[in-house]
Amino acid sequence: MREYAFELALCAHYEPETDGLLARQLGASCHGSRVMDVVEVEPGPQFDERVSLCPGTIPAPVLESDIGPGTARDPRRALDVHPDRVEGIVDAAVAAGYLERERERRNGRDLVRATGRYPDEWVGSIRGVENKPDLGRPGDLERQLRTDVSLALLDEVVLATASHVTGAHLNRIPEVVGVWRFDPDTGEREVVREPTPLDSGGSGVEPLDEHPGRTEVRVVSAAEKRRARRRLAERAFGKGWRPAPEAWPDCARIEVGERDAVGPLPDCPWKGRIVDPAAECGPACEGFVSGAAPSVDPESARADATAWDPDAGERRRQTGLGRFADTE
């Protein structure tokens, strides 16, 4: 099975087993380019407060500023970013539901304030799952897992595979990495080895470029990791794992998969499997039949399956938008 379909199947079957939120394909590094296939964010003591605040990802520069729900601030002064980035960051934070705009009456400046207080302790533990359906084609698996362990940005790391796992396989990956054997057709998940918790609260070492005979590394402080963990958790919170509607191809053959209760998933009867629309679909495919893509609602499916609320903070956002419009 292709890794994309394996990844969707794993999320679809695993989501009902956890109280946390799942997301796919997120950057899980501080200075490098590591991308984790699946990220699971387990609830912390203030999880419900984060859910009720807003449904989208709050941009990191906003959370790292002193913009709060009190006095409205000038974002050009409050955000520690290049001036050319300010408007885009504010737009993203407003779209996420966290910031609201208002116009200063005296000189007409655009100001922003938060719609509520951000809960710092909403994240419990963070687990990363690296998918490798076929261990006979490991690619950079060992290097990726060594990076995860030495950096310890995540609390736990797991390898998920459809292959039979041998002692030789286990010996080639760090012993603290857990291993799951997952059958994407039946949803059966066997825990071959439990993960060992990593020191996510301390400093870490992040391998960067590799050269013959040496590897460039960077020591990452505990404070840097805290900021990176919050960014990762925020992206996971806002993104989820389901393919967005725009990712579905305009092909009349594509159907909504059988796991629609937790999906929707792009199923292609012509290929006989779940497909990766971005990589496999379109006029170049011999089975392509031009037509409208299926109507899908991944947000509603996510809301039905998890604690995430797509309408959180709606009243506050509408109030803020109305106040901004009235002062034009």
Tab-separated table of C-alpha atoms in Angstrom:
chain	number	residue	atom	x	y	z
A	1	MET	CA	0.000	0.000	0.000
A	2	ARG	CA	1.180	3.518	-0.752
A	3	GLU	CA	2.246	5.498	2.292
A	4	TYR	CA	-0.473	8.135	1.798
A	5	ALA	CA	-3.289	5.589	1.911
A	6	PHE	CA	-1.621	3.789	4.840
A	7	GLU	CA	-1.447	7.092	6.699
A	8	LEU	CA	-5.125	7.909	6.153
A	9	ALA	CA	-6.188	4.408	7.173
A	10	LEU	CA	-4.085	4.580	10.347
A	11	CYS	CA	-5.625	7.918	11.342
A	12	ALA	CA	-9.140	6.704	10.560
A	13	HIS	CA	-8.798	3.622	12.761
A	14	TYR	CA	-6.683	5.154	15.513
A	15	GLU	CA	-8.685	8.356	16.081
A	16	PRO	CA	-11.579	6.603	17.908
A	17	GLU	CA	-9.036	5.059	20.303
A	18	THR	CA	-7.585	8.345	21.576
A	19	ASP	CA	-8.888	11.417	23.390
A	20	GLY	CA	-6.309	13.520	21.584
A	21	LEU	CA	-6.236	15.230	18.205
A	22	LEU	CA	-4.454	13.814	15.163
A	23	ALA	CA	-2.856	15.697	12.292
A	24	ARG	CA	-0.701	14.704	9.335
A	25	GLN	CA	2.505	15.961	7.741
A	26	LEU	CA	3.736	18.561	10.207
A	27	GLY	CA	7.200	20.011	10.703
A	28	ALA	CA	8.687	18.526	13.874
A	29	SER	CA	12.041	20.258	14.195
A	30	CYS	CA	13.525	23.478	15.520
A	31	HIS	CA	16.109	24.338	12.862
A	32	GLY	CA	15.951	21.413	10.433
A	33	SER	CA	13.372	20.118	7.965
A	34	ARG	CA	12.014	17.014	9.711
A	35	VAL	CA	8.377	16.305	8.837
A	36	MET	CA	6.426	13.872	11.015
A	37	ASP	CA	3.812	11.751	9.265
A	38	VAL	CA	1.249	11.780	12.090
A	39	VAL	CA	1.184	13.903	15.240
A	40	GLU	CA	-1.064	13.116	18.199
A	41	VAL	CA	-1.663	15.879	20.747
A	42	GLU	CA	-3.095	14.561	23.994
A	43	PRO	CA	-5.196	16.887	26.192
A	44	GLY	CA	-3.624	18.882	29.014
A	45	PRO	CA	-5.512	20.382	31.971
A	46	GLN	CA	-6.680	23.419	29.942
A	47	PHE	CA	-7.611	21.530	26.779
A	48	ASP	CA	-11.309	22.459	26.962
A	49	GLU	CA	-10.364	26.128	27.233
A	50	ARG	CA	-8.314	25.876	24.045
A	51	VAL	CA	-11.169	24.139	22.231
A	52	SER	CA	-13.634	26.865	23.221
A	53	LEU	CA	-11.244	29.702	22.297
A	54	CYS	CA	-11.128	29.291	18.509
A	55	PRO	CA	-10.910	26.464	15.935
A	56	GLY	CA	-7.923	27.556	13.842
A	57	THR	CA	-4.158	27.589	14.208
A	58	ILE	CA	-2.969	30.711	16.000
A	59	PRO	CA	0.233	32.054	14.365
A	60	ALA	CA	3.294	31.707	16.603
A	61	PRO	CA	4.342	35.411	16.358
A	62	VAL	CA	0.964	36.388	17.833
A	63	LEU	CA	1.339	34.025	20.782
A	64	GLU	CA	4.904	35.217	21.323
A	65	SER	CA	3.738	38.852	21.500
A	66	ASP	CA	1.974	40.726	24.299
A	67	ILE	CA	-1.316	40.965	22.388
A	68	GLY	CA	-4.041	39.780	24.740
A	69	PRO	CA	-7.750	40.235	25.415
A	70	GLY	CA	-7.217	43.543	27.251
A	71	THR	CA	-6.140	46.784	25.604
A	72	ALA	CA	-6.138	46.714	21.802
A	73	ARG	CA	-2.633	46.928	20.363
A	74	ASP	CA	-1.023	48.166	17.179
A	75	PRO	CA	0.204	44.915	15.557
A	76	ARG	CA	3.026	46.729	13.770
A	77	ARG	CA	4.543	47.480	17.155
A	78	ALA	CA	3.484	44.329	19.003
A	79	LEU	CA	4.682	41.690	16.528
A	80	ASP	CA	8.394	40.973	16.342
A	81	VAL	CA	8.455	40.251	12.615
A	82	HIS	CA	9.379	42.037	9.397
A	83	PRO	CA	6.826	44.790	8.631
A	84	ASP	CA	5.914	43.087	5.356
A	85	ARG	CA	4.663	40.041	7.294
A	86	VAL	CA	2.446	41.826	9.807
A	87	GLU	CA	-0.732	42.037	7.738
A	88	GLY	CA	-0.579	38.389	6.674
A	89	ILE	CA	-0.061	37.219	10.250
A	90	VAL	CA	-2.941	39.340	11.519
A	91	ASP	CA	-5.202	38.058	8.720
A	92	ALA	CA	-4.339	34.467	9.670
A	93	ALA	CA	-5.005	35.095	13.371
A	94	VAL	CA	-8.354	36.755	12.596
A	95	ALA	CA	-9.316	33.865	10.292
A	96	ALA	CA	-8.344	31.425	13.065
A	97	GLY	CA	-10.757	33.204	15.387
A	98	TYR	CA	-8.159	34.421	17.888
A	99	LEU	CA	-7.766	38.109	16.974
A	100	GLU	CA	-10.381	40.730	16.272
A	101	ARG	CA	-9.778	44.090	14.633
A	102	GLU	CA	-10.942	47.499	15.697
A	103	ARG	CA	-10.275	51.012	14.432
A	104	GLU	CA	-8.775	53.620	16.761
A	105	ARG	CA	-11.153	56.566	16.615
A	106	ARG	CA	-8.569	59.271	17.252
A	107	ASN	CA	-6.177	58.613	14.371
A	108	GLY	CA	-7.749	55.745	12.436
A	109	ARG	CA	-5.075	53.134	13.165
A	110	ASP	CA	-6.022	49.465	12.834
A	111	LEU	CA	-5.666	47.759	16.219
A	112	VAL	CA	-6.128	44.156	17.335
A	113	ARG	CA	-6.972	42.339	20.510
A	114	ALA	CA	-7.354	38.671	21.403
A	115	THR	CA	-10.870	37.238	21.669
A	116	GLY	CA	-9.909	35.431	24.885
A	117	ARG	CA	-7.018	34.466	27.108
A	118	TYR	CA	-4.724	31.805	25.635
A	119	PRO	CA	-4.465	28.699	27.874
A	120	ASP	CA	-0.772	27.846	28.267
A	121	GLU	CA	-1.407	24.336	29.626
A	122	TRP	CA	-3.758	22.897	27.034
A	123	VAL	CA	-1.192	20.449	25.628
A	124	GLY	CA	-0.489	17.189	27.430
A	125	SER	CA	1.955	14.858	25.700
A	126	ILE	CA	2.784	14.898	21.983
A	127	ARG	CA	3.374	11.641	20.120
A	128	GLY	CA	4.869	11.375	16.666
A	129	VAL	CA	4.151	8.429	14.357
A	130	GLU	CA	6.474	7.725	11.438
A	131	ASN	CA	4.763	5.576	8.798
A	132	LYS	CA	6.772	3.042	6.850
A	133	PRO	CA	4.370	0.441	5.416
A	134	ASP	CA	7.173	-1.587	3.829
A	135	LEU	CA	10.279	-2.027	5.972
A	136	GLY	CA	11.981	-3.554	2.951
A	137	ARG	CA	12.158	-0.002	1.567
A	138	PRO	CA	13.193	1.980	4.653
A	139	GLY	CA	14.589	5.065	2.923
A	140	ASP	CA	15.953	7.503	5.525
A	141	LEU	CA	14.063	5.848	8.365
A	142	GLU	CA	17.029	5.287	10.693
A	143	ARG	CA	18.339	8.834	10.288
A	144	GLN	CA	14.870	10.317	10.796
A	145	LEU	CA	14.269	8.365	14.007
A	146	ARG	CA	17.734	9.178	15.367
A	147	THR	CA	16.932	12.847	14.819
A	148	ASP	CA	13.628	12.518	16.677
A	149	VAL	CA	15.316	10.833	19.637
A	150	SER	CA	18.285	13.182	19.966
A	151	LEU	CA	16.156	16.313	19.616
A	152	ALA	CA	13.350	14.956	21.841
A	153	LEU	CA	10.875	17.590	20.718
A	154	LEU	CA	8.157	14.950	21.061
A	155	ASP	CA	7.282	13.002	24.192
A	156	GLU	CA	7.092	9.693	22.326
A	157	VAL	CA	7.968	8.418	18.872
A	158	VAL	CA	6.412	5.375	17.206
A	159	LEU	CA	7.134	3.568	13.947
A	160	ALA	CA	4.012	2.190	12.217
A	161	THR	CA	4.411	-0.498	9.558
A	162	ALA	CA	2.446	-3.157	7.699
A	163	SER	CA	5.527	-5.409	7.478
A	164	HIS	CA	6.300	-8.356	9.689
A	165	VAL	CA	8.700	-6.935	12.269
A	166	THR	CA	11.806	-8.984	12.956
A	167	GLY	CA	14.533	-8.684	15.556
A	168	ALA	CA	16.823	-7.346	12.832
A	169	HIS	CA	14.362	-4.527	12.153
A	170	LEU	CA	14.172	-3.648	15.849
A	171	ASN	CA	17.952	-3.595	16.150
A	172	ARG	CA	18.263	-1.013	13.382
A	173	ILE	CA	16.118	1.657	15.062
A	174	PRO	CA	16.616	3.389	18.419
A	175	GLU	CA	15.349	1.186	21.240
A	176	VAL	CA	13.249	4.025	22.711
A	177	VAL	CA	11.125	4.162	19.550
A	178	GLY	CA	7.882	2.212	19.805
A	179	VAL	CA	6.723	-0.059	16.998
A	180	TRP	CA	3.186	-0.747	15.779
A	181	ARG	CA	2.227	-3.319	13.181
A	182	PHE	CA	-0.892	-2.026	11.474
A	183	ASP	CA	-3.147	-3.727	8.913
A	184	PRO	CA	-4.844	-0.929	6.932
A	185	ASP	CA	-7.491	-3.299	5.542
A	186	THR	CA	-8.765	-4.594	8.879
A	187	GLY	CA	-7.667	-1.769	11.183
A	188	GLU	CA	-5.925	-4.243	13.487
A	189	ARG	CA	-3.024	-2.625	15.350
A	190	GLU	CA	-0.460	-4.725	17.209
A	191	VAL	CA	1.912	-3.040	19.646
A	192	VAL	CA	5.223	-4.758	18.954
A	193	ARG	CA	7.164	-2.479	21.288
A	194	GLU	CA	6.009	0.317	23.570
A	195	PRO	CA	7.769	3.689	23.165
A	196	THR	CA	10.002	4.993	25.953
A	197	PRO	CA	9.226	8.599	27.006
A	198	LEU	CA	11.774	11.150	25.786
A	199	ASP	CA	13.128	14.158	27.720
A	200	SER	CA	10.963	16.700	25.914
A	201	GLY	CA	11.344	19.218	28.741
A	202	GLY	CA	15.120	19.429	28.553
A	203	SER	CA	17.591	20.573	25.922
A	204	GLY	CA	18.201	18.521	22.798
A	205	VAL	CA	20.651	17.981	19.969
A	206	GLU	CA	19.328	18.390	16.435
A	207	PRO	CA	21.306	16.758	13.601
A	208	LEU	CA	21.295	18.955	10.510
A	209	ASP	CA	23.476	18.407	7.427
A	210	GLU	CA	25.409	15.174	7.013
A	211	HIS	CA	28.799	15.050	5.281
A	212	PRO	CA	31.274	12.191	4.788
A	213	GLY	CA	32.769	11.529	8.196
A	214	ARG	CA	30.846	14.207	10.086
A	215	THR	CA	27.370	15.505	10.899
A	216	GLU	CA	26.501	19.105	11.636
A	217	VAL	CA	24.438	19.416	14.809
A	218	ARG	CA	22.854	22.206	16.778
A	219	VAL	CA	22.157	22.251	20.495
A	220	VAL	CA	18.560	23.309	21.148
A	221	SER	CA	17.653	24.846	24.492
A	222	ALA	CA	14.646	23.831	26.561
A	223	ALA	CA	13.079	27.254	25.885
A	224	GLU	CA	13.422	26.792	22.104
A	225	LYS	CA	11.786	23.395	22.382
A	226	ARG	CA	8.886	24.780	24.387
A	227	ARG	CA	8.185	27.328	21.667
A	228	ALA	CA	8.527	24.705	18.942
A	229	ARG	CA	6.192	22.319	20.784
A	230	ARG	CA	3.541	25.014	21.041
A	231	ARG	CA	3.870	25.796	17.325
A	232	LEU	CA	3.576	22.090	16.504
A	233	ALA	CA	0.547	21.613	18.765
A	234	GLU	CA	-1.161	24.691	17.294
A	235	ARG	CA	-0.647	23.464	13.731
A	236	ALA	CA	-2.014	20.057	14.682
A	237	PHE	CA	-5.024	21.655	16.380
A	238	GLY	CA	-5.978	23.713	13.362
A	239	LYS	CA	-5.116	21.259	10.582
A	240	GLY	CA	-6.294	17.766	11.513
A	241	TRP	CA	-5.630	14.782	9.258
A	242	ARG	CA	-8.510	14.693	6.777
A	243	PRO	CA	-7.916	15.785	3.160
A	244	ALA	CA	-9.290	19.272	2.552
A	245	PRO	CA	-12.080	19.658	-0.040
A	246	GLU	CA	-9.710	21.378	-2.466
A	247	ALA	CA	-7.446	18.305	-2.389
A	248	TRP	CA	-10.110	16.132	-4.017
A	249	PRO	CA	-9.737	15.734	-7.804
A	250	ASP	CA	-12.324	16.797	-10.346
A	251	CYS	CA	-12.781	13.193	-11.430
A	252	ALA	CA	-16.177	11.523	-11.790
A	253	ARG	CA	-14.748	8.168	-10.667
A	254	ILE	CA	-13.701	9.294	-7.203
A	255	GLU	CA	-16.001	8.176	-4.419
A	256	VAL	CA	-16.168	8.836	-0.712
A	257	GLY	CA	-14.523	5.862	0.998
A	258	GLU	CA	-16.240	3.333	3.249
A	259	ARG	CA	-14.782	4.998	6.353
A	260	ASP	CA	-16.962	8.063	5.766
A	261	ALA	CA	-17.935	8.056	9.457
A	262	VAL	CA	-14.409	9.206	10.264
A	263	GLY	CA	-13.352	10.281	6.771
A	264	PRO	CA	-14.146	11.374	4.179
A	265	LEU	CA	-11.415	9.529	2.293
A	266	PRO	CA	-10.721	9.647	-1.476
A	267	ASP	CA	-11.448	6.171	-2.832
A	268	CYS	CA	-10.830	5.358	-6.502
A	269	PRO	CA	-12.757	2.299	-7.781
A	270	TRP	CA	-10.659	2.303	-10.965
A	271	LYS	CA	-7.454	1.863	-8.966
A	272	GLY	CA	-9.217	-0.152	-6.299
A	273	ARG	CA	-7.817	1.821	-3.346
A	274	ILE	CA	-7.503	5.142	-1.580
A	275	VAL	CA	-5.531	7.569	-3.722
A	276	ASP	CA	-3.361	10.614	-3.192
A	277	PRO	CA	-5.205	13.164	-5.345
A	278	ALA	CA	-2.281	15.580	-5.554
A	279	ALA	CA	0.122	12.923	-6.845
A	280	GLU	CA	-2.021	10.374	-8.670
A	281	CYS	CA	-5.085	12.072	-10.115
A	282	GLY	CA	-5.769	14.278	-13.088
A	283	PRO	CA	-5.765	14.050	-16.896
A	284	ALA	CA	-2.483	12.078	-16.867
A	285	CYS	CA	-4.249	9.159	-15.174
A	286	GLU	CA	-5.608	6.616	-17.683
A	287	GLY	CA	-8.734	6.178	-15.569
A	288	PHE	CA	-9.473	9.893	-15.310
A	289	VAL	CA	-13.034	10.935	-16.170
A	290	SER	CA	-13.635	14.663	-16.028
A	291	GLY	CA	-16.386	15.576	-13.588
A	292	ALA	CA	-17.151	17.268	-10.322
A	293	ALA	CA	-15.349	16.108	-7.223
A	294	PRO	CA	-17.527	14.578	-4.478
A	295	SER	CA	-18.992	17.011	-1.959
A	296	VAL	CA	-17.147	16.468	1.323
A	297	ASP	CA	-17.185	18.121	4.735
A	298	PRO	CA	-14.042	17.136	6.669
A	299	GLU	CA	-14.696	19.759	9.369
A	300	SER	CA	-18.032	18.204	10.317
A	301	ALA	CA	-16.491	14.728	10.320
A	302	ARG	CA	-13.711	15.935	12.609
A	303	ALA	CA	-16.157	17.661	14.940
A	304	ASP	CA	-18.283	14.503	15.172
A	305	ALA	CA	-15.267	12.342	15.990
A	306	THR	CA	-13.309	14.592	18.379
A	307	ALA	CA	-13.623	17.429	20.902
A	308	TRP	CA	-12.573	19.993	18.262
A	309	ASP	CA	-15.316	22.576	17.614
A	310	PRO	CA	-15.362	24.381	14.246
A	311	ASP	CA	-17.811	26.968	15.630
A	312	ALA	CA	-15.849	27.832	18.778
A	313	GLY	CA	-15.665	31.564	19.427
A	314	GLU	CA	-18.120	32.339	16.623
A	315	ARG	CA	-20.057	34.881	18.673
A	316	ARG	CA	-16.868	36.700	19.685
A	317	ARG	CA	-15.625	36.785	16.087
A	318	GLN	CA	-18.901	38.192	14.773
A	319	THR	CA	-18.927	40.840	17.512
A	320	GLY	CA	-15.394	41.867	16.633
A	321	LEU	CA	-16.099	42.048	12.919
A	322	GLY	CA	-19.214	44.114	13.551
A	323	ARG	CA	-17.359	46.617	15.705
A	324	PHE	CA	-14.690	46.985	13.007
A	325	ALA	CA	-17.334	47.571	10.314
A	326	ASP	CA	-19.177	50.170	12.388
A	327	THR	CA	-16.071	52.361	12.706
A	328	GLU	CA	-15.182	52.463	9.020
